[in-house]
């Protein structure tokens, strides 16, 4: 009886683990900068099944498509459209099917938009209430040579 119980636990335990989606985390030591053209902008469930704005860009050098996780949908207010030239900087994880970047900053038409601080913490932490206090998240900030 104990053998069957152990087998039951192993089989269903492994099946449950196989169905879980692995989430990536922002890694400060893996920050890269890419230039590309916007192919698609969408809202997808990402970290903790929250709705995030996601941009798909075609990288200029390698012509590969990169999936860029920007921020929660309520935070992302930048007016981008398909065909826009942008420069993105963030934590890049190279995958088998598609590369995924967690965005730190985005440059569009010469303006720098920040989404994470120097330590990699998201500027939207604290929720919508913090945003209403005028902290300027996701808005234009002058670049001082640092991202």
Short mmCIF file of N, CA and C in Angstrom, two decimals:
data_model
loop_
_atom_site.label_atom_id
_atom_site.label_comp_id
_atom_site.label_asym_id
_atom_site.label_seq_id
_atom_site.Cartn_x
_atom_site.Cartn_y
_atom_site.Cartn_z
N UNK A 1 0.82 -1.19 0.00
CA UNK A 1 0.00 0.00 0.00
C UNK A 1 0.87 1.27 0.00
N UNK A 2 1.98 1.22 0.77
CA UNK A 2 2.86 2.37 0.84
C UNK A 2 3.52 2.63 -0.52
N UNK A 3 3.81 1.55 -1.26
CA UNK A 3 4.43 1.70 -2.58
C UNK A 3 3.49 2.43 -3.53
N UNK A 4 2.21 2.08 -3.51
CA UNK A 4 1.24 2.72 -4.39
C UNK A 4 1.03 4.19 -4.03
N UNK A 5 1.02 4.47 -2.74
CA UNK A 5 0.86 5.83 -2.27
C UNK A 5 2.06 6.69 -2.71
N UNK A 6 3.27 6.15 -2.56
CA UNK A 6 4.48 6.87 -2.98
C UNK A 6 4.48 7.09 -4.49
N UNK A 7 4.07 6.08 -5.24
CA UNK A 7 3.99 6.20 -6.69
C UNK A 7 2.97 7.25 -7.09
N UNK A 8 1.83 7.26 -6.42
CA UNK A 8 0.78 8.24 -6.66
C UNK A 8 1.30 9.66 -6.44
N UNK A 9 2.01 9.87 -5.33
CA UNK A 9 2.57 11.18 -5.00
C UNK A 9 3.59 11.62 -6.05
N UNK A 10 4.45 10.72 -6.46
CA UNK A 10 5.49 11.04 -7.45
C UNK A 10 4.88 11.40 -8.79
N UNK A 11 3.95 10.60 -9.28
CA UNK A 11 3.34 10.83 -10.60
C UNK A 11 2.58 12.15 -10.63
N UNK A 12 1.72 12.38 -9.66
CA UNK A 12 0.93 13.60 -9.67
C UNK A 12 1.74 14.82 -9.27
N UNK A 13 2.75 14.63 -8.46
CA UNK A 13 3.63 15.74 -8.10
C UNK A 13 4.42 16.23 -9.30
N UNK A 14 4.97 15.32 -10.09
CA UNK A 14 5.73 15.70 -11.29
C UNK A 14 4.83 16.28 -12.36
N UNK A 15 3.62 15.76 -12.48
CA UNK A 15 2.68 16.29 -13.46
C UNK A 15 2.32 17.73 -13.12
N UNK A 16 2.12 18.00 -11.84
CA UNK A 16 1.82 19.36 -11.41
C UNK A 16 2.95 20.31 -11.67
N UNK A 17 4.18 19.88 -11.46
CA UNK A 17 5.35 20.72 -11.70
C UNK A 17 5.55 21.00 -13.17
N UNK A 18 5.24 20.03 -14.01
CA UNK A 18 5.44 20.20 -15.45
C UNK A 18 4.51 21.26 -16.02
N UNK A 19 3.36 21.45 -15.41
CA UNK A 19 2.40 22.42 -15.92
C UNK A 19 2.68 23.84 -15.48
N UNK A 20 3.55 24.04 -14.52
CA UNK A 20 3.84 25.38 -14.03
C UNK A 20 4.70 26.15 -15.02
N UNK A 21 4.38 27.43 -15.17
CA UNK A 21 5.17 28.29 -16.03
C UNK A 21 6.26 28.94 -15.20
N UNK A 22 7.49 28.92 -15.67
CA UNK A 22 8.59 29.54 -14.95
C UNK A 22 8.64 31.02 -15.30
N UNK A 23 8.71 31.85 -14.27
CA UNK A 23 8.80 33.28 -14.49
C UNK A 23 10.24 33.72 -14.34
N UNK A 24 10.59 34.71 -15.12
CA UNK A 24 11.92 35.26 -15.00
C UNK A 24 11.88 36.45 -14.07
N UNK A 25 13.01 36.77 -13.52
CA UNK A 25 13.13 37.91 -12.63
C UNK A 25 14.15 38.87 -13.21
N UNK A 26 14.02 40.14 -12.87
CA UNK A 26 14.94 41.15 -13.36
C UNK A 26 16.32 40.91 -12.75
N UNK A 27 17.32 40.85 -13.61
CA UNK A 27 18.69 40.61 -13.16
C UNK A 27 19.56 41.79 -13.58
N UNK A 28 20.04 42.53 -12.60
CA UNK A 28 20.80 43.75 -12.85
C UNK A 28 22.08 43.47 -13.63
N UNK A 29 22.68 42.30 -13.44
CA UNK A 29 23.94 41.98 -14.12
C UNK A 29 23.73 41.50 -15.56
N UNK A 30 22.50 41.42 -16.04
CA UNK A 30 22.22 40.98 -17.41
C UNK A 30 21.58 42.08 -18.25
N UNK A 31 21.86 43.33 -17.97
CA UNK A 31 21.25 44.45 -18.68
C UNK A 31 21.92 44.62 -20.04
N UNK A 32 21.11 44.67 -21.07
CA UNK A 32 21.59 44.89 -22.44
C UNK A 32 20.73 45.96 -23.09
N UNK A 33 21.26 46.58 -24.13
CA UNK A 33 20.54 47.60 -24.88
C UNK A 33 20.36 47.12 -26.31
N UNK A 34 19.13 47.21 -26.81
CA UNK A 34 18.82 46.78 -28.17
C UNK A 34 18.09 47.89 -28.91
N UNK A 35 18.32 47.99 -30.21
CA UNK A 35 17.58 48.92 -31.05
C UNK A 35 16.74 48.09 -32.00
N UNK A 36 15.53 48.58 -32.26
CA UNK A 36 14.68 47.83 -33.16
C UNK A 36 13.42 48.58 -33.54
N UNK A 37 12.57 47.86 -34.27
CA UNK A 37 11.31 48.40 -34.77
C UNK A 37 10.16 47.64 -34.13
N UNK A 38 9.16 48.37 -33.66
CA UNK A 38 8.01 47.76 -33.01
C UNK A 38 7.21 46.95 -34.03
N UNK A 39 7.00 45.67 -33.73
CA UNK A 39 6.18 44.80 -34.58
C UNK A 39 4.76 44.67 -34.07
N UNK A 40 4.63 44.62 -32.73
CA UNK A 40 3.32 44.38 -32.14
C UNK A 40 3.33 44.89 -30.70
N UNK A 41 2.19 45.44 -30.26
CA UNK A 41 2.01 45.84 -28.87
C UNK A 41 0.76 45.14 -28.37
N UNK A 42 0.88 44.48 -27.23
CA UNK A 42 -0.26 43.74 -26.70
C UNK A 42 -0.26 43.78 -25.18
N UNK A 43 -1.33 43.25 -24.60
CA UNK A 43 -1.41 43.08 -23.16
C UNK A 43 -1.51 41.59 -22.89
N UNK A 44 -0.60 41.09 -22.05
CA UNK A 44 -0.54 39.66 -21.77
C UNK A 44 -0.39 39.43 -20.28
N UNK A 45 -0.83 38.26 -19.83
CA UNK A 45 -0.64 37.89 -18.43
C UNK A 45 0.81 37.44 -18.26
N UNK A 46 1.50 38.11 -17.36
CA UNK A 46 2.91 37.80 -17.10
C UNK A 46 3.09 37.40 -15.66
N UNK A 47 3.96 38.05 -14.97
CA UNK A 47 4.31 37.74 -13.59
C UNK A 47 3.08 37.74 -12.69
N UNK A 48 2.88 36.67 -11.94
CA UNK A 48 1.77 36.49 -11.02
C UNK A 48 0.42 36.69 -11.71
N UNK A 49 0.35 36.35 -12.99
CA UNK A 49 -0.86 36.42 -13.80
C UNK A 49 -1.46 37.82 -13.85
N UNK A 50 -0.61 38.84 -13.76
CA UNK A 50 -1.06 40.22 -13.87
C UNK A 50 -0.95 40.66 -15.32
N UNK A 51 -1.83 41.56 -15.72
CA UNK A 51 -1.87 42.03 -17.11
C UNK A 51 -0.77 43.07 -17.33
N UNK A 52 0.17 42.74 -18.21
CA UNK A 52 1.30 43.62 -18.53
C UNK A 52 1.22 44.07 -19.98
N UNK A 53 1.74 45.26 -20.25
CA UNK A 53 1.93 45.69 -21.63
C UNK A 53 3.19 45.02 -22.14
N UNK A 54 3.11 44.44 -23.33
CA UNK A 54 4.23 43.71 -23.92
C UNK A 54 4.45 44.25 -25.33
N UNK A 55 5.71 44.52 -25.65
CA UNK A 55 6.07 45.00 -26.98
C UNK A 55 6.94 43.94 -27.65
N UNK A 56 6.63 43.63 -28.89
CA UNK A 56 7.47 42.74 -29.69
C UNK A 56 8.23 43.62 -30.67
N UNK A 57 9.58 43.54 -30.62
CA UNK A 57 10.39 44.35 -31.53
C UNK A 57 11.27 43.45 -32.39
N UNK A 58 11.57 43.92 -33.59
CA UNK A 58 12.51 43.23 -34.47
C UNK A 58 13.83 43.95 -34.30
N UNK A 59 14.80 43.22 -33.73
CA UNK A 59 16.12 43.78 -33.47
C UNK A 59 16.81 44.12 -34.79
N UNK A 60 17.48 45.29 -34.83
CA UNK A 60 18.12 45.75 -36.06
C UNK A 60 19.28 44.86 -36.50
N UNK A 61 20.13 44.45 -35.55
CA UNK A 61 21.33 43.69 -35.92
C UNK A 61 21.02 42.27 -36.35
N UNK A 62 20.35 41.53 -35.49
CA UNK A 62 20.14 40.11 -35.75
C UNK A 62 18.84 39.80 -36.48
N UNK A 63 17.94 40.78 -36.58
CA UNK A 63 16.62 40.60 -37.21
C UNK A 63 15.75 39.60 -36.46
N UNK A 64 16.10 39.30 -35.20
CA UNK A 64 15.29 38.41 -34.37
C UNK A 64 14.20 39.21 -33.67
N UNK A 65 13.10 38.54 -33.37
CA UNK A 65 12.03 39.17 -32.61
C UNK A 65 12.31 38.99 -31.13
N UNK A 66 12.18 40.08 -30.37
CA UNK A 66 12.41 40.06 -28.94
C UNK A 66 11.11 40.50 -28.26
N UNK A 67 10.70 39.74 -27.25
CA UNK A 67 9.50 40.05 -26.47
C UNK A 67 9.94 40.91 -25.28
N UNK A 68 9.37 42.11 -25.16
CA UNK A 68 9.76 43.05 -24.11
C UNK A 68 8.58 43.24 -23.15
N UNK A 69 8.75 42.78 -21.90
CA UNK A 69 7.74 42.99 -20.86
C UNK A 69 7.96 44.37 -20.29
N UNK A 70 6.99 45.26 -20.48
CA UNK A 70 7.17 46.66 -20.12
C UNK A 70 6.77 46.93 -18.67
N UNK A 71 5.49 46.92 -18.39
CA UNK A 71 4.95 47.28 -17.07
C UNK A 71 3.50 46.87 -17.03
N UNK A 72 2.87 46.96 -15.85
CA UNK A 72 1.43 46.69 -15.81
C UNK A 72 0.69 47.62 -16.77
N UNK A 73 -0.42 47.13 -17.30
CA UNK A 73 -1.16 47.88 -18.31
C UNK A 73 -1.57 49.27 -17.81
N UNK A 74 -1.91 49.41 -16.53
CA UNK A 74 -2.35 50.71 -16.01
C UNK A 74 -1.21 51.71 -15.92
N UNK A 75 0.03 51.24 -15.92
CA UNK A 75 1.19 52.11 -15.77
C UNK A 75 1.73 52.61 -17.11
N UNK A 76 1.61 51.80 -18.14
CA UNK A 76 2.19 52.10 -19.45
C UNK A 76 1.32 53.10 -20.19
N UNK A 77 1.83 54.32 -20.38
CA UNK A 77 1.04 55.38 -21.02
C UNK A 77 1.70 55.92 -22.29
N UNK A 78 2.76 55.31 -22.73
CA UNK A 78 3.49 55.81 -23.90
C UNK A 78 2.72 55.48 -25.18
N UNK A 79 2.63 56.44 -26.07
CA UNK A 79 1.90 56.26 -27.33
C UNK A 79 2.85 55.73 -28.40
N UNK A 80 2.93 54.41 -28.49
CA UNK A 80 3.75 53.75 -29.51
C UNK A 80 2.83 53.11 -30.54
N UNK A 81 3.36 52.90 -31.73
CA UNK A 81 2.60 52.18 -32.74
C UNK A 81 3.53 51.28 -33.55
N UNK A 82 2.95 50.38 -34.27
CA UNK A 82 3.72 49.46 -35.10
C UNK A 82 4.57 50.26 -36.07
N UNK A 83 5.85 49.90 -36.18
CA UNK A 83 6.76 50.58 -37.08
C UNK A 83 7.62 51.65 -36.40
N UNK A 84 7.34 51.96 -35.13
CA UNK A 84 8.14 52.95 -34.40
C UNK A 84 9.54 52.41 -34.13
N UNK A 85 10.54 53.27 -34.28
CA UNK A 85 11.91 52.90 -33.95
C UNK A 85 12.14 53.23 -32.48
N UNK A 86 12.61 52.23 -31.72
CA UNK A 86 12.86 52.43 -30.30
C UNK A 86 14.18 51.79 -29.89
N UNK A 87 14.67 52.22 -28.74
CA UNK A 87 15.84 51.60 -28.12
C UNK A 87 15.41 51.17 -26.73
N UNK A 88 15.62 49.91 -26.42
CA UNK A 88 15.21 49.38 -25.13
C UNK A 88 16.43 48.88 -24.36
N UNK A 89 16.35 49.03 -23.04
CA UNK A 89 17.42 48.57 -22.18
C UNK A 89 16.77 47.81 -21.03
N UNK A 90 17.32 46.62 -20.74
CA UNK A 90 16.75 45.83 -19.66
C UNK A 90 17.43 44.49 -19.51
N UNK A 91 16.87 43.68 -18.65
CA UNK A 91 17.40 42.35 -18.36
C UNK A 91 16.94 41.39 -19.46
N UNK A 92 17.90 40.88 -20.22
CA UNK A 92 17.59 40.02 -21.37
C UNK A 92 17.86 38.56 -21.05
N UNK A 93 16.85 37.74 -21.28
CA UNK A 93 16.99 36.29 -21.14
C UNK A 93 16.81 35.66 -22.51
N UNK A 94 17.85 35.02 -22.97
CA UNK A 94 17.80 34.38 -24.28
C UNK A 94 17.11 33.03 -24.13
N UNK A 95 16.10 32.80 -24.95
CA UNK A 95 15.34 31.56 -24.89
C UNK A 95 15.50 30.76 -26.16
N UNK A 96 14.97 29.54 -26.14
CA UNK A 96 15.05 28.68 -27.32
C UNK A 96 14.16 29.20 -28.43
N UNK A 97 12.94 29.60 -28.08
CA UNK A 97 11.99 30.06 -29.09
C UNK A 97 12.10 31.57 -29.33
N UNK A 98 12.09 32.34 -28.23
CA UNK A 98 12.11 33.80 -28.35
C UNK A 98 12.86 34.39 -27.17
N UNK A 99 13.60 35.46 -27.41
CA UNK A 99 14.29 36.16 -26.33
C UNK A 99 13.28 37.06 -25.61
N UNK A 100 13.42 37.17 -24.29
CA UNK A 100 12.51 37.99 -23.49
C UNK A 100 13.31 38.99 -22.67
N UNK A 101 12.86 40.24 -22.70
CA UNK A 101 13.52 41.30 -21.95
C UNK A 101 12.54 41.89 -20.95
N UNK A 102 13.03 42.14 -19.74
CA UNK A 102 12.26 42.88 -18.75
C UNK A 102 12.79 44.31 -18.80
N UNK A 103 11.95 45.23 -19.20
CA UNK A 103 12.37 46.58 -19.54
C UNK A 103 12.80 47.42 -18.34
N UNK A 104 13.90 48.14 -18.52
CA UNK A 104 14.36 49.12 -17.53
C UNK A 104 14.08 50.52 -18.05
N UNK A 105 14.43 50.77 -19.31
CA UNK A 105 14.17 52.08 -19.91
C UNK A 105 13.93 51.92 -21.40
N UNK A 106 13.27 52.92 -21.96
CA UNK A 106 12.92 52.90 -23.37
C UNK A 106 13.17 54.30 -23.93
N UNK A 107 13.81 54.38 -25.08
CA UNK A 107 14.04 55.67 -25.74
C UNK A 107 13.25 55.69 -27.03
N UNK A 108 12.43 56.73 -27.17
CA UNK A 108 11.58 56.88 -28.36
C UNK A 108 11.57 58.35 -28.75
N UNK A 109 11.97 58.64 -29.99
CA UNK A 109 12.04 60.01 -30.50
C UNK A 109 12.91 60.91 -29.64
N UNK A 110 14.02 60.35 -29.15
CA UNK A 110 14.98 61.13 -28.37
C UNK A 110 14.62 61.32 -26.91
N UNK A 111 13.49 60.78 -26.47
CA UNK A 111 13.08 60.92 -25.07
C UNK A 111 13.27 59.60 -24.34
N UNK A 112 13.77 59.70 -23.12
CA UNK A 112 14.03 58.53 -22.30
C UNK A 112 12.88 58.32 -21.32
N UNK A 113 12.33 57.12 -21.30
CA UNK A 113 11.26 56.75 -20.38
C UNK A 113 11.80 55.65 -19.47
N UNK A 114 11.68 55.84 -18.17
CA UNK A 114 12.22 54.86 -17.21
C UNK A 114 11.09 54.07 -16.57
N UNK A 115 11.38 52.79 -16.35
CA UNK A 115 10.39 51.89 -15.76
C UNK A 115 10.94 51.17 -14.53
N UNK A 116 12.26 51.23 -14.32
CA UNK A 116 12.89 50.62 -13.14
C UNK A 116 13.98 51.55 -12.64
N UNK A 117 14.28 51.43 -11.33
CA UNK A 117 15.35 52.25 -10.78
C UNK A 117 16.71 51.57 -10.98
N UNK A 118 17.77 52.15 -10.45
CA UNK A 118 19.12 51.60 -10.66
C UNK A 118 19.29 50.19 -10.10
N UNK A 119 18.55 49.88 -9.05
CA UNK A 119 18.64 48.56 -8.42
C UNK A 119 17.74 47.53 -9.11
N UNK A 120 16.96 47.96 -10.10
CA UNK A 120 16.09 47.04 -10.82
C UNK A 120 14.68 46.94 -10.29
N UNK A 121 14.35 47.73 -9.27
CA UNK A 121 13.00 47.68 -8.71
C UNK A 121 12.05 48.46 -9.62
N UNK A 122 10.84 47.94 -9.82
CA UNK A 122 9.89 48.62 -10.71
C UNK A 122 9.39 49.93 -10.11
N UNK A 123 9.24 50.93 -10.96
CA UNK A 123 8.75 52.22 -10.50
C UNK A 123 7.24 52.20 -10.23
N UNK A 124 6.57 51.14 -10.64
CA UNK A 124 5.13 51.03 -10.39
C UNK A 124 4.82 50.36 -9.06
N UNK A 125 5.84 49.94 -8.32
CA UNK A 125 5.56 49.30 -7.03
C UNK A 125 4.85 50.31 -6.13
N UNK A 126 3.94 49.81 -5.36
CA UNK A 126 3.12 50.68 -4.54
C UNK A 126 1.75 50.90 -5.16
N UNK A 127 1.57 50.47 -6.40
CA UNK A 127 0.26 50.51 -7.03
C UNK A 127 -0.13 51.85 -7.62
N UNK A 128 -1.39 51.92 -8.01
CA UNK A 128 -1.92 53.12 -8.68
C UNK A 128 -1.93 54.33 -7.77
N UNK A 129 -2.09 54.13 -6.47
CA UNK A 129 -2.15 55.24 -5.54
C UNK A 129 -0.85 56.04 -5.55
N UNK A 130 0.27 55.35 -5.60
CA UNK A 130 1.56 56.03 -5.62
C UNK A 130 1.71 56.86 -6.89
N UNK A 131 1.22 56.33 -7.99
CA UNK A 131 1.31 57.03 -9.27
C UNK A 131 0.55 58.35 -9.22
N UNK A 132 -0.55 58.38 -8.53
CA UNK A 132 -1.38 59.58 -8.47
C UNK A 132 -0.74 60.68 -7.65
N UNK A 133 0.27 60.34 -6.85
CA UNK A 133 0.95 61.37 -6.05
C UNK A 133 1.97 62.16 -6.86
N UNK A 134 2.08 61.89 -8.14
CA UNK A 134 2.95 62.68 -8.99
C UNK A 134 4.39 62.26 -8.98
N UNK A 135 4.66 60.97 -8.86
CA UNK A 135 6.04 60.52 -8.84
C UNK A 135 6.66 60.44 -10.24
N UNK A 136 5.85 60.62 -11.27
CA UNK A 136 6.37 60.69 -12.63
C UNK A 136 6.78 59.38 -13.24
N UNK A 137 6.22 58.26 -12.80
CA UNK A 137 6.63 56.97 -13.33
C UNK A 137 6.20 56.81 -14.79
N UNK A 138 7.07 56.24 -15.57
CA UNK A 138 6.76 55.96 -16.95
C UNK A 138 6.67 57.20 -17.80
N UNK A 139 7.03 58.31 -17.27
CA UNK A 139 6.95 59.56 -17.98
C UNK A 139 8.35 59.98 -18.42
N UNK A 140 8.40 61.04 -19.21
CA UNK A 140 9.67 61.53 -19.75
C UNK A 140 10.57 62.06 -18.65
N UNK A 141 11.80 61.67 -18.69
CA UNK A 141 12.83 62.22 -17.80
C UNK A 141 14.06 62.49 -18.64
N UNK A 142 14.74 63.57 -18.37
CA UNK A 142 15.95 63.89 -19.13
C UNK A 142 17.04 62.88 -18.83
N UNK A 143 17.69 62.47 -19.88
CA UNK A 143 18.79 61.51 -19.71
C UNK A 143 20.05 62.26 -19.28
N UNK A 144 20.69 61.72 -18.27
CA UNK A 144 21.96 62.30 -17.80
C UNK A 144 23.11 61.37 -18.12
N UNK A 145 22.95 60.62 -19.21
CA UNK A 145 24.00 59.70 -19.61
C UNK A 145 23.92 58.38 -18.91
N UNK A 146 22.91 58.21 -18.04
CA UNK A 146 22.74 56.95 -17.32
C UNK A 146 21.36 56.40 -17.62
N UNK A 147 21.27 55.06 -17.58
CA UNK A 147 19.95 54.43 -17.73
C UNK A 147 19.70 53.53 -16.58
#
